[in-house]
Structure formats: C-alpha cells, structure tokens
Short mmCIF file of C-alpha atoms in Angstrom, two decimals:
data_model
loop_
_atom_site.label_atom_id
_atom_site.label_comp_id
_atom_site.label_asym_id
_atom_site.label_seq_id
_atom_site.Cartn_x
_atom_site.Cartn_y
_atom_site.Cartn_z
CA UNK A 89 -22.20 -20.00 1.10
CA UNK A 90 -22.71 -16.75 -0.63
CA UNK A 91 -24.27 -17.29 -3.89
CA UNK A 92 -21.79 -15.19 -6.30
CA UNK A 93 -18.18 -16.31 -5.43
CA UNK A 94 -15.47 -15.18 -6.98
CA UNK A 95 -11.65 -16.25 -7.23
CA UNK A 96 -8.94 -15.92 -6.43
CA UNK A 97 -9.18 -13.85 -3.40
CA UNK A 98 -6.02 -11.82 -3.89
CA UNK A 99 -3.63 -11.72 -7.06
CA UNK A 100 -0.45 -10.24 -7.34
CA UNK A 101 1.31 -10.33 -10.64
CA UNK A 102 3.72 -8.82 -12.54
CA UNK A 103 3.19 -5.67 -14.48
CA UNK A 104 2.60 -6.65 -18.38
CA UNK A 105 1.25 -10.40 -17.19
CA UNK A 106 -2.44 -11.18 -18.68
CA UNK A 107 -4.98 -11.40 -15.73
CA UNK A 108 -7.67 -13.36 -15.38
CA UNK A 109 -10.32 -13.04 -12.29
CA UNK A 110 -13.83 -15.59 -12.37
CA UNK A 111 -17.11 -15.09 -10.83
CA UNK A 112 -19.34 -18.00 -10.17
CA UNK A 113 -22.89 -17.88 -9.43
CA UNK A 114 -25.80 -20.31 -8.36
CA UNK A 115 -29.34 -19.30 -9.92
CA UNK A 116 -30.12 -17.81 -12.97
CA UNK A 117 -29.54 -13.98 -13.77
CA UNK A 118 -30.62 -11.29 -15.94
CA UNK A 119 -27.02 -9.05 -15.47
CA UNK A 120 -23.74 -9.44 -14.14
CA UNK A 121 -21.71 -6.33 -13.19
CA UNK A 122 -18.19 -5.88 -13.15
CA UNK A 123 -17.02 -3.43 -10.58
CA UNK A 124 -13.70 -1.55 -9.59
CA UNK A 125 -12.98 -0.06 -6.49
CA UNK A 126 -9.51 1.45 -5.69
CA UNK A 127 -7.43 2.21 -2.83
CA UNK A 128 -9.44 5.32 -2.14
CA UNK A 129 -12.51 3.69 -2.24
CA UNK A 130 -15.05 4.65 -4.99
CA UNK A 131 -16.53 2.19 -6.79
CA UNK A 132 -16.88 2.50 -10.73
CA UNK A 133 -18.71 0.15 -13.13
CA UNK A 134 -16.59 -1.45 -15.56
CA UNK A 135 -18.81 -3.56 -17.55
CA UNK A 136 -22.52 -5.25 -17.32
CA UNK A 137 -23.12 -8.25 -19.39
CA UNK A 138 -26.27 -10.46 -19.89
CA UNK A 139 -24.07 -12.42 -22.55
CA UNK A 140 -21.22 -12.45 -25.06
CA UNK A 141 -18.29 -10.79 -24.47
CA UNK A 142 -17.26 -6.53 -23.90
CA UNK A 143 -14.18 -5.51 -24.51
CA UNK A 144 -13.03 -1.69 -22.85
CA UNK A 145 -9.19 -0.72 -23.59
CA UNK A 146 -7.16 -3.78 -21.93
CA UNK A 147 -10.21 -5.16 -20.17
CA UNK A 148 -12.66 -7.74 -21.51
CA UNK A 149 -15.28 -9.13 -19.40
CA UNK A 150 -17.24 -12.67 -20.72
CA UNK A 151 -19.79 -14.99 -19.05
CA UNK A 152 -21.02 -18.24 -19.95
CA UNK A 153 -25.06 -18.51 -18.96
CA UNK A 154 -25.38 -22.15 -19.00
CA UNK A 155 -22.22 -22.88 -16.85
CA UNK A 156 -23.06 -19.33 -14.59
CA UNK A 157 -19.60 -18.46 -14.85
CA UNK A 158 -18.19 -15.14 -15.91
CA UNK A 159 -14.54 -14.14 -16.09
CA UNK A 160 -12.91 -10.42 -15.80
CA UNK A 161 -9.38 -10.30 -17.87
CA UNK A 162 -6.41 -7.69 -17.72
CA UNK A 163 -4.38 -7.78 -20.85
CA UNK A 164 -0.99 -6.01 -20.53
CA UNK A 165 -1.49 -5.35 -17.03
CA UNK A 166 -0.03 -2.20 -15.27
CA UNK A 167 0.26 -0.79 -11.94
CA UNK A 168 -2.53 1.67 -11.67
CA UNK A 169 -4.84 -1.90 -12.34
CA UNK A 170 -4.58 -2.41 -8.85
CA UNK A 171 -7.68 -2.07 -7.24
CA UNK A 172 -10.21 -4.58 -5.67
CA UNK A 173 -12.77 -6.01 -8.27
CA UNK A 174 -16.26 -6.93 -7.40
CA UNK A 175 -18.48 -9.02 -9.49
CA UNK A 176 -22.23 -8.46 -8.67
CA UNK A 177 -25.29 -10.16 -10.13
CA UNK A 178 -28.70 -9.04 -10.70
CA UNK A 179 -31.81 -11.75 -10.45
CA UNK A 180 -34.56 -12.00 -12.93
CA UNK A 181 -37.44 -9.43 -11.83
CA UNK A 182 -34.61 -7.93 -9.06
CA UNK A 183 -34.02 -4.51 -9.11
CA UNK A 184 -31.13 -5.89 -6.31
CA UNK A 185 -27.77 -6.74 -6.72
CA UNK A 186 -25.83 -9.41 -5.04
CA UNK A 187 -22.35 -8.79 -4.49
CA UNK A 188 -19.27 -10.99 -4.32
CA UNK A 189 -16.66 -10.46 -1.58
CA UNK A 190 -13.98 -9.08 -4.24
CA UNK A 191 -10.81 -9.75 -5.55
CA UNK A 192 -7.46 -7.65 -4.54
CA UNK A 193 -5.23 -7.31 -7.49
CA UNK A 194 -1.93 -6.06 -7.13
CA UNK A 195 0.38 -5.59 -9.91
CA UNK A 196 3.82 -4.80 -9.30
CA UNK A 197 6.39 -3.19 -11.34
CA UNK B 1059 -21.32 16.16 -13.67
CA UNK B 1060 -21.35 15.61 -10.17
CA UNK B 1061 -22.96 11.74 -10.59
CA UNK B 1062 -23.87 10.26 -7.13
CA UNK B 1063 -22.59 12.39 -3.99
CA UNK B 1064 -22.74 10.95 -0.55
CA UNK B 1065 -21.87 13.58 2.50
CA UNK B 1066 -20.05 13.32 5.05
CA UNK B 1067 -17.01 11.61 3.45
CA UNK B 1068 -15.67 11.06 7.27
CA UNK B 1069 -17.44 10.77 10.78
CA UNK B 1070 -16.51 9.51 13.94
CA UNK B 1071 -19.78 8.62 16.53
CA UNK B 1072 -20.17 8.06 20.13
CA UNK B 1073 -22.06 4.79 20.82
CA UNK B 1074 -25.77 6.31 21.02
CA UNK B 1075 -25.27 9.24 19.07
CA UNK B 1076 -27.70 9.59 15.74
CA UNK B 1077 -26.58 10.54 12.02
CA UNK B 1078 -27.98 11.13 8.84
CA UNK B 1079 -26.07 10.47 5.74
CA UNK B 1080 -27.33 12.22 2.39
CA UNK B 1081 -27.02 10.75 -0.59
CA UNK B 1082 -27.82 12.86 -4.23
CA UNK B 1083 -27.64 11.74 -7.60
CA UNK B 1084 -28.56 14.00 -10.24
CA UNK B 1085 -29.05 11.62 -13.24
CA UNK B 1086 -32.88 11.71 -12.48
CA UNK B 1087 -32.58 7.43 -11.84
CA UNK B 1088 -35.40 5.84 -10.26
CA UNK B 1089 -33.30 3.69 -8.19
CA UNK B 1090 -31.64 4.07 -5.47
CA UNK B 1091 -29.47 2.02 -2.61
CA UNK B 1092 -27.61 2.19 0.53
CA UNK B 1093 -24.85 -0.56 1.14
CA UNK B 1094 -22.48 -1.47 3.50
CA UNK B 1095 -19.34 -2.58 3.27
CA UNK B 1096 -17.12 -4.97 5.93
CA UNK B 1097 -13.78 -6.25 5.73
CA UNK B 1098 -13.77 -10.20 3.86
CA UNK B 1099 -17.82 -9.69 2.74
CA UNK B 1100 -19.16 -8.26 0.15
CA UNK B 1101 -21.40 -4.68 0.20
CA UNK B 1102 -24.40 -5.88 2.13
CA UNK B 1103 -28.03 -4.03 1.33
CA UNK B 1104 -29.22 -2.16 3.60
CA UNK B 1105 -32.22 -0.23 2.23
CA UNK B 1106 -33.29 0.81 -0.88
CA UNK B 1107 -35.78 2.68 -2.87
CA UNK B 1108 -37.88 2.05 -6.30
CA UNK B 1109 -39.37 5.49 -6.57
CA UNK B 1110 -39.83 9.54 -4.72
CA UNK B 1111 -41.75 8.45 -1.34
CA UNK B 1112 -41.17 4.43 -1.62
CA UNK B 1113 -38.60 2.88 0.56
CA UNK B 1114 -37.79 -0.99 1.33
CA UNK B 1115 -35.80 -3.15 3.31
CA UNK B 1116 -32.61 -4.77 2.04
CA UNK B 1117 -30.38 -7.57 3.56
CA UNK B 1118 -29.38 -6.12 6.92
CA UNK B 1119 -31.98 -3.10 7.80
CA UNK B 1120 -31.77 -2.88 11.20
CA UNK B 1121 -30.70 -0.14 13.08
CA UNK B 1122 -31.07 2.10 10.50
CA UNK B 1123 -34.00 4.13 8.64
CA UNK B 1124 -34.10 6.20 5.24
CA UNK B 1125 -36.21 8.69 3.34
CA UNK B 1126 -36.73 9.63 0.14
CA UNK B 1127 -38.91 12.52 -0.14
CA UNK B 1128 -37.06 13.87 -3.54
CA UNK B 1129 -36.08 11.58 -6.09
CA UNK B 1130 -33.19 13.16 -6.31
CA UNK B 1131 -32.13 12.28 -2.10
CA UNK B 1132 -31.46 8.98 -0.37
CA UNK B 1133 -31.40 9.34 3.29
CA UNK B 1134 -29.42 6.87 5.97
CA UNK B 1135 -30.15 7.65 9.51
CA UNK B 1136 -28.94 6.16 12.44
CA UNK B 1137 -31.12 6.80 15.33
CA UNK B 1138 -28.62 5.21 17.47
CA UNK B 1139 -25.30 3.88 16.86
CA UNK B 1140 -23.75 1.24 18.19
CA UNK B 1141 -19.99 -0.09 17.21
CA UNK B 1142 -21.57 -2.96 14.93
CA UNK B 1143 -22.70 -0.06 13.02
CA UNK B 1144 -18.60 0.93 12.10
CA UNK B 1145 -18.22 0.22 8.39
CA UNK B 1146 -18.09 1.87 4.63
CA UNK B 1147 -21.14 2.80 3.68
CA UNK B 1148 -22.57 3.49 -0.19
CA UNK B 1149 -24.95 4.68 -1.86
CA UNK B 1150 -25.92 3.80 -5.68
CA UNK B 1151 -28.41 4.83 -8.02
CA UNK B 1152 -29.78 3.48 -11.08
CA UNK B 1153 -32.59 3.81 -13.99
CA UNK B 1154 -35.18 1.14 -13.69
CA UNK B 1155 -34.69 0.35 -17.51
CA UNK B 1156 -31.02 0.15 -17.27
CA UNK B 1157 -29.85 -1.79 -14.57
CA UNK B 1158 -25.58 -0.38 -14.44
CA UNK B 1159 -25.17 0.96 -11.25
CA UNK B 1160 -23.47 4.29 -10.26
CA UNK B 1161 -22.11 4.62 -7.07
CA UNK B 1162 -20.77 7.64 -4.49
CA UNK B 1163 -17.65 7.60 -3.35
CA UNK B 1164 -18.37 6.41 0.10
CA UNK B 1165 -18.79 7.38 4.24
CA UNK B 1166 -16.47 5.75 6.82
CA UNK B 1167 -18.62 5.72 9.76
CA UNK B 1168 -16.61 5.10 13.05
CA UNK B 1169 -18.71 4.12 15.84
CA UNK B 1170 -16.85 4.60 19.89
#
C-alpha cells in the first residue's frame, strides 16, 4: 500500500465545474506538495503546505494534520487545467519526498 | 532563468549500452534528486544528493550510479542498460531550508 494515496484516479469534468482532488497519507509530515505535470511532461510546483489553506488564482490547496488528509480544488475549471496532479509528502527530518501515483484531470469543453 | 535543465530530452539505448544524463540547476540549491517515473506509480527515487561531493541511495538505486562533483551538476549513469531501465526520468533540486521542489522537464529513456 503506498503510503500517500490519492483519489480519484482520473476525473473528467466539465469546463466551469468546481474540482476537488484528495491526498491521504499514513505518518506524520512536515510538508505536503502539490504538483502539476502536463501532457508534455514537466512537472511544476503548485503549492507546499505544512497547514492552513493557499489559495493561487482558481486553485486552493488545504490539509487537515490530525486527519492526514489534504485536498487540491479547481474553481471555475477550464481546459488548459488538464494535466496529471501529484501530491507528494515530505517526512519529519526527510530531505525525501514520497510521491503519490497522480490524478488525470481532464476537463472538457 | 533557465531553473533545472536535464539533457538529453530523448534517447533510445541498445540493451548493454551505457548513458549519462546531466542534470544543472542554477539556483545554487543544496539538494538535489533523480526520479523515475512508470506508468500507474508514482516518481520512484533513485539517487540523490545533500551537498557538492555527497551522494545517496534512494528507493530503487540499482543499476544506476551518479556524481556530483559541482553543486551545480547531478549526474545519472547507466553503466548498462537493460529494458527495465525504459522510463521518464527527473531530476529536482531544492534548498535545504526550503523544502519546494523544482524540477527539469524530463528524459525518456528507451531501452531495446
């Protein structure tokens, strides 16, 4: 069982629907990353929380410590969201990050 | 503001042939990484490297060696590569303070 799972696996939606993508992880962390990659295949950081809430244009990214749960949400989604979105988490005195196997968004005009 | 470069972008291999992939970052981070990626799993450490001259193992080493004689470089080498070795490879980079991660833009490694 890999230890950061996220869900769902693939998402299509409509273009302008609100998104919503979770992480789950099983021990305690110091950061968790939020990561795009698109259909060319770079990977860009979109957000790294240790708590709260971040909010960048349309996406906010949250995570609850005590329940080890973040979530990754699209408002106003458009086409040129689709990508593949990886969370990754970082362990306390870890300067590695463990990856989740992504989740394939597709939004469709 | 050229970030984290990884060349080749492309390479095709014969099964026993070796490579060496470079990987420069000129944000003078401590930090660096080689992953791989594979279709239904996440990227998968190979090797990375805390410091100029200090390397260490990651979650699937073998088969595969680096360097890092300038801080700036992040070598992958495969001495010989086999077709379990086919895959999208990356390299990241990051300060040791600051743990966001930048990352290239990636090497498809085909192994015949």
């Amino acid at each position: 069982k890999n230890e950061v799972e996220q869900s769902p696996q693939n998402l299509t939606a409509q273009e302008g629907e609100f998104i919503t993508i979770n992480c789950s992880y099983s021990v305690g962390i110091s950061a968790l990353h939020w990561l795009q990659q698109h259909p060319g295949g770079g990977i860009v950081s979109l957000f790294m929380l240790s708590s709260g809430k971040k909010k960048h244009g349309r996406l906010i990214a949250t995570i609850n410590i005590q329940e080890k749960h973040s979530s990754l949400h699209i408002t106003a989604s458009h086409p040129r969201d689709s990508a593949v979105y990886i969370c990754a988490v970082r362990h306390f005195g870890n300067e590695k990050l463990t990856f989740g196997t992504g989740t394939r968004l597709t939004i469709i005009p | 503001n050229a970030g984290v470069t990884q060349t080749p972008k492309f390479r095709v291999l014969k099964t026993g042939q070796s490579m060496t992939l470079l990987c420069a970052q000129d944000m003078n981070h401590e930090y660096m990484y080689w992953y791989r990626q594979d279709p239904g799993m996440g990227l998968r450490l190979i090797h990375y490297s805390v410091g100029e001259g200090t390397t260490a193992k990651g979650e699937v080493p073998d088969g595969y060696n680096v360097s890092r004689l300038k801080k700036q470089n992040f070598l992958l080498g495969l001495e010989s590569a086999a077709p379990s070795q086919t895959s999208v490879y990356f390299c990241a980079s990051s300060y040791r303070e600051r743990p966001e991660a930048f990352f290239g833009q990636g090497t498809r490694l085909t192994v015949v």
